[in-house]
Short mmCIF file of C-alpha atoms and ligand atoms in Angstrom, two decimals:
data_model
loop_
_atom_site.label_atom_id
_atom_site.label_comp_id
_atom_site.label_asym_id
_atom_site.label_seq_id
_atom_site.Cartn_x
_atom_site.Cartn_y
_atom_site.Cartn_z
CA UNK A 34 116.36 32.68 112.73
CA UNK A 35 118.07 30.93 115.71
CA UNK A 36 120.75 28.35 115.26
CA UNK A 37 122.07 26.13 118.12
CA UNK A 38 125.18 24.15 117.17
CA UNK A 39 127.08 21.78 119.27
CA UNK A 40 126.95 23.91 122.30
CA UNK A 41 128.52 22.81 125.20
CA UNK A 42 128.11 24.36 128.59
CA UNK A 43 129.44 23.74 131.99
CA UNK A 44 128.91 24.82 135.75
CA UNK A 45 132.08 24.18 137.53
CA UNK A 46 133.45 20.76 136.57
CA UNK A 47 129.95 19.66 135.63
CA UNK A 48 128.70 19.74 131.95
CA UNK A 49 125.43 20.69 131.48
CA UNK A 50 124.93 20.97 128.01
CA UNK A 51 126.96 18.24 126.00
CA UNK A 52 126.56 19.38 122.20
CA UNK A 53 123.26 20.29 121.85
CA UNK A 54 122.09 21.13 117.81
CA UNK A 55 118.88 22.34 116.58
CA UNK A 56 117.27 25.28 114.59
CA UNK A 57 113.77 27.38 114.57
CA UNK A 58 112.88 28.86 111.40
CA UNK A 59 110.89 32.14 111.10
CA UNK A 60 107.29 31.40 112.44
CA UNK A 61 108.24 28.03 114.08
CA UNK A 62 107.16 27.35 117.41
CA UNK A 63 109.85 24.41 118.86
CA UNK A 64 108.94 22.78 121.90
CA UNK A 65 111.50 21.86 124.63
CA UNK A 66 110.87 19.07 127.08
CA UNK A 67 112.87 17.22 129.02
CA UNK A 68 113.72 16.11 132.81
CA UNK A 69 113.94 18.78 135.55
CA UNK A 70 117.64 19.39 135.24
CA UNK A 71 118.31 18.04 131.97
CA UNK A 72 119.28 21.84 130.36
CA UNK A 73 116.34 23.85 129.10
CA UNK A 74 116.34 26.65 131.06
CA UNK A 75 120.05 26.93 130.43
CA UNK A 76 119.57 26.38 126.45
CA UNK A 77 117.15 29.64 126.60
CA UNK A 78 119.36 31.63 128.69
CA UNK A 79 122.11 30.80 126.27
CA UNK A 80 120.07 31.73 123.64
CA UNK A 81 119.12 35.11 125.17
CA UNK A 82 122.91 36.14 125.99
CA UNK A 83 122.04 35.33 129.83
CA UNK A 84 124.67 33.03 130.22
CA UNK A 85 127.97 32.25 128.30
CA UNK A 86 129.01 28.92 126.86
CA UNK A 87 132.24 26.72 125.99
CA UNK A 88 131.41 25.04 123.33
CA UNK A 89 129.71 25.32 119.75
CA UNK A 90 127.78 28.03 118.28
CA UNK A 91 124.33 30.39 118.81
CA UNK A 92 123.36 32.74 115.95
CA UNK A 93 120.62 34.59 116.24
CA UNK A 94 119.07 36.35 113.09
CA UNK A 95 122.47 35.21 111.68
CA UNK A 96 124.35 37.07 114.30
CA UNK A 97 126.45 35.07 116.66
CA UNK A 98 125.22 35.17 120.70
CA UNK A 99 127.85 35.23 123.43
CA UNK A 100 127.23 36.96 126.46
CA UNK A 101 130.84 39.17 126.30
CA UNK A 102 129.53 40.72 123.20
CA UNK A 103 129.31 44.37 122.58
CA UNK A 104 125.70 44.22 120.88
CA UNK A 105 123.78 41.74 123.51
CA UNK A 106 121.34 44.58 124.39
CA UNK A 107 120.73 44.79 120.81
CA UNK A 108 120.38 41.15 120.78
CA UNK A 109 118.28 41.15 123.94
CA UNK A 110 115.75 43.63 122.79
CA UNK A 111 115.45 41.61 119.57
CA UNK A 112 114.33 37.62 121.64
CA UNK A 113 111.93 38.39 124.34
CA UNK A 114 111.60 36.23 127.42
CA UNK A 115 109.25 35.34 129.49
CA UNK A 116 109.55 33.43 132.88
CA UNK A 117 107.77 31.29 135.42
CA UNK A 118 107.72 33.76 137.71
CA UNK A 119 106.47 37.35 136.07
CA UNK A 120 108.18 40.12 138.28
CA UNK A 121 105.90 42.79 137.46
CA UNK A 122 106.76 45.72 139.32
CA UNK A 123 104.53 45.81 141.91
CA UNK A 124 103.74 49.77 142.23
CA UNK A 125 103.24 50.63 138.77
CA UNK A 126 100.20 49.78 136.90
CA UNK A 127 99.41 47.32 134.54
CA UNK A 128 99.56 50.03 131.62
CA UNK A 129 102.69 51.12 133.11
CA UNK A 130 104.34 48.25 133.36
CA UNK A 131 103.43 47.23 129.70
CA UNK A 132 104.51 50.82 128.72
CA UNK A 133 107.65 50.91 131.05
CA UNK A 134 110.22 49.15 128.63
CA UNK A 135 109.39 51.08 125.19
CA UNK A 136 109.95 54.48 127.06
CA UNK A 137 112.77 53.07 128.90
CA UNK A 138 114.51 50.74 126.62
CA UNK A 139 113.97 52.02 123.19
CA UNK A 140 113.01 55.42 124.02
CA UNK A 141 110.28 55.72 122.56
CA UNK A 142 107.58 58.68 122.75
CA UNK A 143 104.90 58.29 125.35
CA UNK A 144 102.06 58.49 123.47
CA UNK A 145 103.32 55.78 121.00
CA UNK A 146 104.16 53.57 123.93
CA UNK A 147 100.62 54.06 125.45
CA UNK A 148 98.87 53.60 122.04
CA UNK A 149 100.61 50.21 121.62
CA UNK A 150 100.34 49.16 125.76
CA UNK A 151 96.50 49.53 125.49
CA UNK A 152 96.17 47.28 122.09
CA UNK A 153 98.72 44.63 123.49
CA UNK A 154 96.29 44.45 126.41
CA UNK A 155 93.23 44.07 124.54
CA UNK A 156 94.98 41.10 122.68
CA UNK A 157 95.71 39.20 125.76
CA UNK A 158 92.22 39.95 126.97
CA UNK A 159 93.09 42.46 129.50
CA UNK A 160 91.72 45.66 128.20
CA UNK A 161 89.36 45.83 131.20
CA UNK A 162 92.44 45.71 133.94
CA UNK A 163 95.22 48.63 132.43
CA UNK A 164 94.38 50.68 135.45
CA UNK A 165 94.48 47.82 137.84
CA UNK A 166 98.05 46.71 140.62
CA UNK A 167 99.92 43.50 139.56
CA UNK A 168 98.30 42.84 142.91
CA UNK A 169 94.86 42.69 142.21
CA UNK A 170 95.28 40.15 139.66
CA UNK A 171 95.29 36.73 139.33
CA UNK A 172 98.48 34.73 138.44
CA UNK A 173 97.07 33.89 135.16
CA UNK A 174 96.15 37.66 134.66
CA UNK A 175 99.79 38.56 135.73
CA UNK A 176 101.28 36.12 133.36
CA UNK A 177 99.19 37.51 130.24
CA UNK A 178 100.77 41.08 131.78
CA UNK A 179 104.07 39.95 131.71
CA UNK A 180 103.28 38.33 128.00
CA UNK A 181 102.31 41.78 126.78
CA UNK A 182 104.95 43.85 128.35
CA UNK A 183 107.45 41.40 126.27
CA UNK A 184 105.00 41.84 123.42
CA UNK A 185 106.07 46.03 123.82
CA UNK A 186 109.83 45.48 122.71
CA UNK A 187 108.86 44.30 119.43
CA UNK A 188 110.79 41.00 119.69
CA UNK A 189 111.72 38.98 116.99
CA UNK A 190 110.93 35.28 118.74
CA UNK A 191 110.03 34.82 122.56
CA UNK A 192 111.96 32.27 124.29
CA UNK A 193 109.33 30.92 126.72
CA UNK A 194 110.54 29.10 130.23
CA UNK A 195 107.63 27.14 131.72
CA UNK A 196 105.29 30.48 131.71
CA UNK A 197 102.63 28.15 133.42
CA UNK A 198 104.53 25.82 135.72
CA UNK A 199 103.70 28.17 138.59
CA UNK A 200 99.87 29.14 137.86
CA UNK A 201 97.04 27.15 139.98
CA UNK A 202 95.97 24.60 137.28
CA UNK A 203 92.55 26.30 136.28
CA UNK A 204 94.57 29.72 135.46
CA UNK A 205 96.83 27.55 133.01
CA UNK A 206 94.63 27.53 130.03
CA UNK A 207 94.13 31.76 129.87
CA UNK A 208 97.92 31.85 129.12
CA UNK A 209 97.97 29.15 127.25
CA UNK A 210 95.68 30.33 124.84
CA UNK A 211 97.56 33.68 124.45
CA UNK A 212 100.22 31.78 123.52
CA UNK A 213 98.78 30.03 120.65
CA UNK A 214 97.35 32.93 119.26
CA UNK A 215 100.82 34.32 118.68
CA UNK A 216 101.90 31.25 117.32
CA UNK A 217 98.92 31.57 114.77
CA UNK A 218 100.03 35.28 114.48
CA UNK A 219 103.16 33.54 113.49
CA UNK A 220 105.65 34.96 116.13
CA UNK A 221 108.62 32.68 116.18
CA UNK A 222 108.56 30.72 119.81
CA UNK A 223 110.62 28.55 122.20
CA UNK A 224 108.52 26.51 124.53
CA UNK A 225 110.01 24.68 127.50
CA UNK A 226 106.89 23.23 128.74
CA UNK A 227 105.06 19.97 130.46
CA UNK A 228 102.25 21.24 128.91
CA UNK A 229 102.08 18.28 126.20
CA UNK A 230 98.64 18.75 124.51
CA UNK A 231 99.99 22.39 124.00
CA UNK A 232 102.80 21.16 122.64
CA UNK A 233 100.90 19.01 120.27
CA UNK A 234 98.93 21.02 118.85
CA UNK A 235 100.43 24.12 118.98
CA UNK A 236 104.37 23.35 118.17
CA UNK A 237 105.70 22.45 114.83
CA UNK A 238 108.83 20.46 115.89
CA UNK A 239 109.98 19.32 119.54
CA UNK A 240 113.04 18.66 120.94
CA UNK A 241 113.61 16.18 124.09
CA UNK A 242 116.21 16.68 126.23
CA UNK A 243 118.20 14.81 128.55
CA UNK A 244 121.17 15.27 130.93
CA UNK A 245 122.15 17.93 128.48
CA UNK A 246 121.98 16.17 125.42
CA UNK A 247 118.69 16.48 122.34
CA UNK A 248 117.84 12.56 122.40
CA UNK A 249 115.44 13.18 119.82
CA UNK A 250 113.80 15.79 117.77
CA UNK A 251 111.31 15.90 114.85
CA UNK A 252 107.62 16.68 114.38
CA UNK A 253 105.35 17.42 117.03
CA UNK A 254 103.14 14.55 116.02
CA UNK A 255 106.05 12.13 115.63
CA UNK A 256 107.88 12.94 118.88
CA UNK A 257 104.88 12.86 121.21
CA UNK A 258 103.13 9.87 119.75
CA UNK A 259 105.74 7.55 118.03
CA UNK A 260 108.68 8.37 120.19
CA UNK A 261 111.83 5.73 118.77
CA UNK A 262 114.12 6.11 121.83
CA UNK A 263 113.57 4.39 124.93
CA UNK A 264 114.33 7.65 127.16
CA UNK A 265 111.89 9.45 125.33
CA UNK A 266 109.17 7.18 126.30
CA UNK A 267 109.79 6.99 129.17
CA UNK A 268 109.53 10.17 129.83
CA UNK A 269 106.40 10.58 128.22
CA UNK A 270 105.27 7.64 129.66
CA UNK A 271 105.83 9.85 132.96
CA UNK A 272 104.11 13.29 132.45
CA UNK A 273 101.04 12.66 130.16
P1 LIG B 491 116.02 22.47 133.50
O1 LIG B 491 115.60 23.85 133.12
O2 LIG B 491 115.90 21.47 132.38
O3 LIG B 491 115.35 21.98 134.73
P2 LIG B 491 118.56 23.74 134.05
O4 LIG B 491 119.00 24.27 132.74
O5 LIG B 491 117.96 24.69 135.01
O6 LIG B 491 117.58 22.50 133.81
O7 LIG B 491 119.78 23.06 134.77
C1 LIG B 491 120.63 22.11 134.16
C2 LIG B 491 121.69 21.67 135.15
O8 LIG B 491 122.54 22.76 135.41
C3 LIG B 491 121.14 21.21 136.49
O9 LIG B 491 121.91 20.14 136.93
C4 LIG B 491 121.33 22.42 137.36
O10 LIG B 491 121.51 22.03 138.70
C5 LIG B 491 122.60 23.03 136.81
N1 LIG B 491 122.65 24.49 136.97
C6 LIG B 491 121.78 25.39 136.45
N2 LIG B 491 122.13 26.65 136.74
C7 LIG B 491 123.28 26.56 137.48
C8 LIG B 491 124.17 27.52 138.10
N3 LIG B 491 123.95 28.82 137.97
N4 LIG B 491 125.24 27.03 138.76
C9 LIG B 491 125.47 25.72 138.84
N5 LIG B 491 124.69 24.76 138.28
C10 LIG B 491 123.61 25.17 137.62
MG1 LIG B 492 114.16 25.09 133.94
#
């Protein structure tokens, strides 16, 4: 479904992303970890058209990504992303702002857009708060918001940038568990995360990173537990 080959990226004179390679199959959830600075975010917002690249080669859904492309709203519409930071809009309600990109986006009918709001809500627990402001909720709440209002477009895959990195810790395991119910739901999913029993459990392959470069990448179980390279341990050695 996605396919990243050799892609090289740079900002100025510095590379950022020296060849990276991997793949996600349909229903595979990859985990991304890695250093702060070592590429994810950029690898996602690669992925997702955000940004261009030098190097290499993106297909997604055999269709190849680069940012000058005629089709990247198609693209766009088809990988969903959510953030760290959920930028609902503050003065429309939670329904709305669930329902806001079907109407807007894909034009679709009202009612249709409503009908599918209210169930996405109920599936990230939520079904009490459609009337509620972004405001009244808690961070975790917002998050699951912002989860369902990518839910709306009907994505493909979800390319997910440390959704929980910004949550107080006890609002961390709400989101958390929406997440792995669409990964048992079998919605294809990138995971940059330091979230590494998630990652255990939940992924099927990760991928460490490091100043730009996949060091290593296999099985979940493999990766976090019998690391082989040195810089992978290390860093695990670090964060669990
Ligand atoms: P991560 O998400 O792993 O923390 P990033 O992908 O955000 O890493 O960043 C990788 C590297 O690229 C960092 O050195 C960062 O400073 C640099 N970088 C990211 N975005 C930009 C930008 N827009 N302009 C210049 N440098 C950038
Ligand atoms: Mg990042």
């Amino acid at each position: 479904m996605i396919d990243i080959r050799d892609v090289h990226k740079r900002f100025g004179r510095v590379e950022v992303l020296k060849g990276v390679s991997f793949s996600v199959t349909a229903g595979e959830v990859v985990c991304l970890i890695g250093p702060s600075g070592s590429g994810k975010s950029t690898i996602l917002r690669c992925i997702n058209g955000l940004e261009t690249y030098e190097g290499g080669d993106i297909s997604v859904l055999g269709q190849r990504v680069n940012s000058r492309h005629k089709s990247i709203n198609d693209l766009r519409r088809q990988i969903g992303m959510v953030f760290q930071r959920f930028n609902l809009f503050p003065h429309r309600s939670v329904l709305e702002n669930v329902m806001e990109g079907p109407i807007h986006v894909n034009g679709e009918p009202r009612a249709q857009a409503e009908k599918r709001a209210k169930s996405l809500l109920a599936l990230v627990g939520l079904a009490d708060k459609i009337n509620a402001w972004p405001g009244q909720l808690s961070g975790g709440q917002q998050q699951r918001v912002a989860i369902a209002r990518t839910l709306a477009l009907q994505p493909k895959a979800i390319l997910f940038d440390e959704p929980t990195s910004a949550l107080d810790p006890e609002l961390v395991g709400e989101v958390l568990q929406v997440m792995r119910t669409l990964a048992r739901e079998g919605m294809t999913m990138i995971v940059v995360t330091h979230e590494m029993q998630f990652a255990r459990e939940v992924a099927d392959r990760v991928c460490f990173l490091h100043s730009g470069q996949i060091v290593e990448q296999g099985p979940a179980q493999q990766i976090l537990l019998q690391p082989q390279e040195a810089r992978t341990q290390d860093f695990l050695r670090r964060v669990l």
